[in-house]
């Protein structure tokens, strides 16, 4: 069974590669960022709380995020395995996930760590456009849709995310370096980490992933 964590800084390509892995290996794609954005769209209490942190490029508090993921991982579709994108992001989240994995008998099997230099991240984040309907990511030069401003997958309109600007990116990178990067050491202690060169083409990255996860 594949119980995977996809890690990397903002703009590394977690969402883009997650969609490919999820389709190839038939795994539910669990993105905490997408869950929070959905809650914001639906104007729920969780959404309003998450927005107050996300707009500043700060992490949503652990107790909120852990509860959300715990509930999601207990669902039946995760019995075949799962792909976590953007969780865990702090040591308390990683420790909680280890405990949840033990309780549900679904331990983490792989941590895929996407490595991309900071200069590339700024261009990717500022040039990113996402589908307002299905969330699929595009880029103004690297990954254009077939029809300008329209999602190839569902025909939705492409928009820029509220937190995709240089100012907010600074806080997001700061959070990443201080809170999330230490997780690489945490998971290396369990021998679970595989680095991926995120500057390669998406097809080459998929090949690298296949050599780690198998066909
Ligand atoms: P989240 O939605 O997880 O955002 P993030 O981690 O900042 O990552 P991004 O979605 O910005 O980037 P990505 O790595 O998915 O890159 P993408 O594939 O789109 O989190 C948002 C916020 O929610 C956080 O700041 C926080 O407030 C909150 N949050 C979420 N999870 C939380 C948690 N666990 N705890 C607390 N708070 C949490 O690619 C980027 C661009 O590059 C795209 O345009 C794409 O087309 C392009 N691209 C990707 N790969 C390639 C490639 N190989 N070649 C060329 N272009 C590429």
Tab-separated table of C-alpha atoms and ligand atoms in Angstrom:
chain	number	residue	atom	x	y	z
A	1	UNK	CA	0.000	0.000	0.000
A	2	UNK	CA	1.186	3.541	-0.774
A	3	UNK	CA	0.661	6.151	1.949
A	4	UNK	CA	2.574	9.116	0.582
A	5	UNK	CA	3.517	12.598	1.774
A	6	UNK	CA	4.427	15.140	-0.910
A	7	UNK	CA	6.667	17.871	0.518
A	8	UNK	CA	8.353	20.977	-0.835
A	9	UNK	CA	8.299	24.783	-0.567
A	10	UNK	CA	5.462	26.901	-2.006
A	11	UNK	CA	5.517	26.597	-5.799
A	12	UNK	CA	7.689	23.450	-5.831
A	13	UNK	CA	5.016	21.603	-7.810
A	14	UNK	CA	3.259	19.611	-5.066
A	15	UNK	CA	-0.251	20.173	-6.441
A	16	UNK	CA	0.766	19.646	-10.072
A	17	UNK	CA	2.616	16.381	-9.406
A	18	UNK	CA	-0.013	15.222	-6.898
A	19	UNK	CA	-2.681	15.276	-9.617
A	20	UNK	CA	-0.493	13.046	-11.804
A	21	UNK	CA	0.414	10.610	-8.994
A	22	UNK	CA	-3.184	10.420	-7.823
A	23	UNK	CA	-4.363	9.552	-11.360
A	24	UNK	CA	-1.572	7.005	-12.033
A	25	UNK	CA	-1.775	5.175	-8.715
A	26	UNK	CA	-5.516	5.710	-8.062
A	27	UNK	CA	-4.907	7.358	-4.691
A	28	UNK	CA	-7.097	10.006	-3.048
A	29	UNK	CA	-5.295	13.376	-3.246
A	30	UNK	CA	-5.599	15.117	0.122
A	31	UNK	CA	-4.461	18.749	-0.017
A	32	UNK	CA	-4.954	20.783	3.148
A	33	UNK	CA	-4.529	23.977	1.091
A	34	UNK	CA	-7.385	22.872	-1.227
A	35	UNK	CA	-9.530	21.906	1.799
A	36	UNK	CA	-9.043	25.369	3.298
A	37	UNK	CA	-9.748	27.098	-0.050
A	38	UNK	CA	-12.972	25.069	-0.409
A	39	UNK	CA	-14.017	26.136	3.100
A	40	UNK	CA	-13.272	29.785	2.201
A	41	UNK	CA	-15.379	29.452	-0.980
A	42	UNK	CA	-18.260	28.062	1.098
A	43	UNK	CA	-17.795	30.815	3.689
A	44	UNK	CA	-17.762	28.355	6.592
A	45	UNK	CA	-16.390	29.171	10.049
A	46	UNK	CA	-13.291	27.082	9.243
A	47	UNK	CA	-12.893	29.002	5.978
A	48	UNK	CA	-13.013	32.400	7.689
A	49	UNK	CA	-10.442	31.270	10.254
A	50	UNK	CA	-8.127	29.766	7.611
A	51	UNK	CA	-8.374	32.891	5.434
A	52	UNK	CA	-7.133	35.115	8.244
A	53	UNK	CA	-3.872	33.113	8.293
A	54	UNK	CA	-3.524	32.262	4.586
A	55	UNK	CA	-3.856	35.892	3.449
A	56	UNK	CA	-0.815	36.714	5.598
A	57	UNK	CA	1.138	33.666	4.374
A	58	UNK	CA	1.021	32.107	7.850
A	59	UNK	CA	0.216	28.515	8.766
A	60	UNK	CA	-3.272	27.696	10.046
A	61	UNK	CA	-3.038	26.527	13.715
A	62	UNK	CA	-2.064	22.881	14.236
A	63	UNK	CA	-5.133	21.838	16.244
A	64	UNK	CA	-7.462	22.914	13.401
A	65	UNK	CA	-5.398	21.320	10.641
A	66	UNK	CA	-4.713	18.039	12.466
A	67	UNK	CA	-8.422	17.515	13.241
A	68	UNK	CA	-9.320	18.065	9.595
A	69	UNK	CA	-6.770	15.543	8.306
A	70	UNK	CA	-7.592	12.962	10.983
A	71	UNK	CA	-11.227	13.001	9.907
A	72	UNK	CA	-10.290	12.786	6.207
A	73	UNK	CA	-7.864	9.854	6.633
A	74	UNK	CA	-10.490	7.825	8.486
A	75	UNK	CA	-12.726	7.814	5.375
A	76	UNK	CA	-13.134	4.579	3.426
A	77	UNK	CA	-11.428	5.790	0.225
A	78	UNK	CA	-8.117	6.025	2.153
A	79	UNK	CA	-8.164	2.263	2.810
A	80	UNK	CA	-6.390	1.757	-0.565
A	81	UNK	CA	-3.706	4.317	0.348
A	82	UNK	CA	-3.488	8.115	0.151
A	83	UNK	CA	-1.434	11.038	-1.080
A	84	UNK	CA	-0.981	13.948	1.326
A	85	UNK	CA	-0.107	17.309	-0.276
A	86	UNK	CA	0.880	20.125	2.108
A	87	UNK	CA	0.444	18.110	5.306
A	88	UNK	CA	2.258	17.745	7.647
A	89	UNK	CA	3.960	21.162	7.786
A	90	UNK	CA	5.085	21.312	11.424
A	91	UNK	CA	6.682	18.834	13.851
A	92	UNK	CA	3.458	18.603	15.966
A	93	UNK	CA	1.518	17.805	12.752
A	94	UNK	CA	4.063	15.089	11.823
A	95	UNK	CA	3.898	13.582	15.322
A	96	UNK	CA	0.090	13.608	15.200
A	97	UNK	CA	0.175	11.942	11.774
A	98	UNK	CA	2.450	9.183	13.078
A	99	UNK	CA	-0.097	8.552	15.850
A	100	UNK	CA	-3.050	8.620	13.413
A	101	UNK	CA	-1.164	6.169	11.149
A	102	UNK	CA	-0.740	3.777	14.079
A	103	UNK	CA	-4.398	4.070	15.145
A	104	UNK	CA	-5.701	3.470	11.616
A	105	UNK	CA	-2.946	0.980	10.678
A	106	UNK	CA	-2.050	3.280	7.763
A	107	UNK	CA	1.618	4.262	8.347
A	108	UNK	CA	3.473	6.573	5.962
A	109	UNK	CA	5.410	4.576	3.342
A	110	UNK	CA	7.107	7.358	1.300
A	111	UNK	CA	7.978	11.044	1.680
A	112	UNK	CA	8.579	12.634	-1.734
A	113	UNK	CA	10.504	15.870	-1.216
A	114	UNK	CA	10.424	18.192	-4.253
A	115	UNK	CA	13.574	20.331	-4.380
A	116	UNK	CA	13.514	23.644	-6.317
A	117	UNK	CA	15.773	26.725	-5.900
A	118	UNK	CA	14.141	29.856	-4.456
A	119	UNK	CA	14.648	31.989	-7.607
A	120	UNK	CA	12.504	29.535	-9.613
A	121	UNK	CA	9.778	29.500	-6.925
A	122	UNK	CA	9.137	33.253	-7.199
A	123	UNK	CA	8.520	33.016	-10.948
A	124	UNK	CA	6.313	29.952	-10.555
A	125	UNK	CA	4.143	31.490	-7.829
A	126	UNK	CA	3.737	34.877	-9.478
A	127	UNK	CA	2.968	33.266	-12.876
A	128	UNK	CA	0.591	30.622	-11.550
A	129	UNK	CA	-3.077	30.623	-12.495
A	130	UNK	CA	-5.575	28.130	-11.062
A	131	UNK	CA	-8.974	26.931	-12.186
A	132	UNK	CA	-11.674	28.586	-10.098
A	133	UNK	CA	-13.851	25.460	-10.444
A	134	UNK	CA	-11.548	22.407	-10.099
A	135	UNK	CA	-8.325	23.985	-8.761
A	136	UNK	CA	-6.052	22.633	-11.549
A	137	UNK	CA	-2.805	24.656	-11.684
A	138	UNK	CA	-1.431	26.398	-14.821
A	139	UNK	CA	1.353	28.897	-15.494
A	140	UNK	CA	1.377	31.963	-17.765
A	141	UNK	CA	4.473	30.725	-19.637
A	142	UNK	CA	5.422	27.197	-18.424
A	143	UNK	CA	2.063	25.471	-18.477
A	144	UNK	CA	-0.461	27.300	-20.612
A	145	UNK	CA	-4.013	26.048	-21.089
A	146	UNK	CA	-5.124	25.182	-24.644
A	147	UNK	CA	-7.527	28.158	-24.610
A	148	UNK	CA	-6.343	31.330	-22.867
A	149	UNK	CA	-7.909	31.748	-19.397
A	150	UNK	CA	-9.907	28.473	-19.580
A	151	UNK	CA	-9.205	25.181	-17.754
A	152	UNK	CA	-8.400	22.260	-20.095
A	153	UNK	CA	-9.997	19.799	-17.675
A	154	UNK	CA	-13.362	21.338	-16.783
A	155	UNK	CA	-13.766	24.574	-18.787
A	156	UNK	CA	-13.662	26.735	-15.615
A	157	UNK	CA	-12.106	30.224	-15.540
A	158	UNK	CA	-8.453	30.593	-14.557
A	159	UNK	CA	-7.698	33.062	-11.751
A	160	UNK	CA	-4.738	34.117	-9.571
A	161	UNK	CA	-4.736	32.863	-5.964
A	162	UNK	CA	-5.115	35.578	-3.289
A	163	UNK	CA	-1.818	34.516	-1.636
A	164	UNK	CA	0.178	34.380	-4.896
A	165	UNK	CA	2.072	37.669	-4.689
A	166	UNK	CA	5.704	38.453	-3.835
A	167	UNK	CA	4.882	39.969	-0.431
A	168	UNK	CA	2.858	36.984	0.889
A	169	UNK	CA	5.325	34.569	-0.678
A	170	UNK	CA	8.061	35.963	1.619
A	171	UNK	CA	6.043	34.903	4.712
A	172	UNK	CA	5.155	31.547	3.138
A	173	UNK	CA	8.840	30.820	2.467
A	174	UNK	CA	9.740	31.950	5.979
A	175	UNK	CA	7.129	29.563	7.446
A	176	UNK	CA	8.455	26.799	5.192
A	177	UNK	CA	12.099	27.240	6.306
A	178	UNK	CA	11.287	27.547	10.015
A	179	UNK	CA	8.415	25.110	10.468
A	180	UNK	CA	8.354	22.640	7.556
A	181	UNK	CA	11.971	22.062	6.496
A	182	UNK	CA	12.805	20.365	9.855
A	183	UNK	CA	10.397	17.587	8.825
A	184	UNK	CA	12.921	16.350	6.259
A	185	UNK	CA	15.199	15.353	9.164
A	186	UNK	CA	12.219	13.941	11.116
A	187	UNK	CA	11.288	11.599	8.236
A	188	UNK	CA	14.931	10.856	7.299
A	189	UNK	CA	15.208	9.230	10.734
A	190	UNK	CA	12.565	6.753	9.499
A	191	UNK	CA	14.407	6.343	6.132
A	192	UNK	CA	11.339	7.509	4.232
A	193	UNK	CA	12.614	10.552	2.312
A	194	UNK	CA	13.197	10.579	-1.473
A	195	UNK	CA	14.386	13.856	-3.027
A	196	UNK	CA	12.994	14.809	-6.444
A	197	UNK	CA	14.544	17.430	-8.744
A	198	UNK	CA	11.505	19.694	-9.213
A	199	UNK	CA	13.185	21.770	-11.955
A	200	UNK	CA	12.887	18.888	-14.441
A	201	UNK	CA	9.965	18.566	-16.860
A	202	UNK	CA	6.777	17.116	-15.389
A	203	UNK	CA	7.202	13.951	-17.492
A	204	UNK	CA	10.769	13.412	-16.195
A	205	UNK	CA	9.597	13.942	-12.622
A	206	UNK	CA	6.848	11.358	-13.212
A	207	UNK	CA	9.524	8.915	-14.430
A	208	UNK	CA	11.602	9.570	-11.285
A	209	UNK	CA	8.503	9.011	-9.130
A	210	UNK	CA	7.790	5.745	-10.948
A	211	UNK	CA	11.294	4.518	-10.165
A	212	UNK	CA	10.673	5.226	-6.468
A	213	UNK	CA	7.083	3.966	-6.131
A	214	UNK	CA	7.159	1.247	-8.789
A	215	UNK	CA	4.817	0.894	-11.800
B	1	LIG	P1	-0.945	25.253	-0.127
B	1	LIG	O1	-2.130	25.351	-0.967
B	1	LIG	O2	-0.471	23.901	0.295
B	1	LIG	O3	0.225	26.086	-0.819
B	1	LIG	P2	1.823	25.955	-0.821
B	1	LIG	O4	2.443	24.917	0.012
B	1	LIG	O5	2.281	27.351	-0.594
B	1	LIG	O6	2.104	25.386	-2.176
B	1	LIG	P3	1.528	25.882	-3.504
B	1	LIG	O7	0.136	25.377	-3.711
B	1	LIG	O8	1.729	27.375	-3.595
B	1	LIG	O9	2.549	25.268	-4.538
B	1	LIG	P4	2.700	23.799	-5.094
B	1	LIG	O10	3.955	23.214	-4.532
B	1	LIG	O11	1.446	22.998	-4.971
B	1	LIG	O12	2.991	24.158	-6.609
B	1	LIG	P5	2.101	23.968	-7.922
B	1	LIG	O13	2.015	22.532	-8.287
B	1	LIG	O14	0.838	24.729	-7.852
B	1	LIG	O15	-1.159	26.099	1.212
B	1	LIG	C1	-1.678	27.409	1.156
B	1	LIG	C2	-1.842	27.942	2.584
B	1	LIG	O16	-2.780	27.104	3.308
B	1	LIG	C3	-0.576	27.946	3.450
B	1	LIG	O17	0.206	29.096	3.242
B	1	LIG	C4	-1.197	27.875	4.862
B	1	LIG	O18	-1.660	29.147	5.261
B	1	LIG	C5	-2.399	26.961	4.669
B	1	LIG	N1	-2.060	25.539	4.923
B	1	LIG	C6	-2.077	24.518	4.018
B	1	LIG	N2	-1.702	23.369	4.598
B	1	LIG	C7	-1.427	23.652	5.895
B	1	LIG	C8	-0.959	22.877	6.995
B	1	LIG	N3	-0.681	21.560	6.875
B	1	LIG	N4	-0.784	23.504	8.178
B	1	LIG	C9	-1.050	24.830	8.320
B	1	LIG	N5	-1.487	25.616	7.321
B	1	LIG	C10	-1.670	25.035	6.104
B	1	LIG	O19	3.093	24.655	-8.985
B	1	LIG	C11	3.375	26.045	-8.930
B	1	LIG	C12	3.504	26.589	-10.369
B	1	LIG	O20	4.656	26.041	-10.984
B	1	LIG	C13	2.304	26.232	-11.260
B	1	LIG	O21	2.017	27.322	-12.092
B	1	LIG	C14	2.817	25.052	-12.101
B	1	LIG	O22	2.225	25.017	-13.366
B	1	LIG	C15	4.309	25.332	-12.173
B	1	LIG	N6	5.123	24.102	-12.192
B	1	LIG	C16	5.034	23.076	-11.304
B	1	LIG	N7	5.933	22.127	-11.592
B	1	LIG	C17	6.607	22.557	-12.686
B	1	LIG	C18	7.682	22.018	-13.487
B	1	LIG	N8	8.243	20.845	-13.190
B	1	LIG	N9	8.126	22.738	-14.527
B	1	LIG	C19	7.569	23.946	-14.825
B	1	LIG	N10	6.554	24.508	-14.135
B	1	LIG	C20	6.085	23.827	-13.069
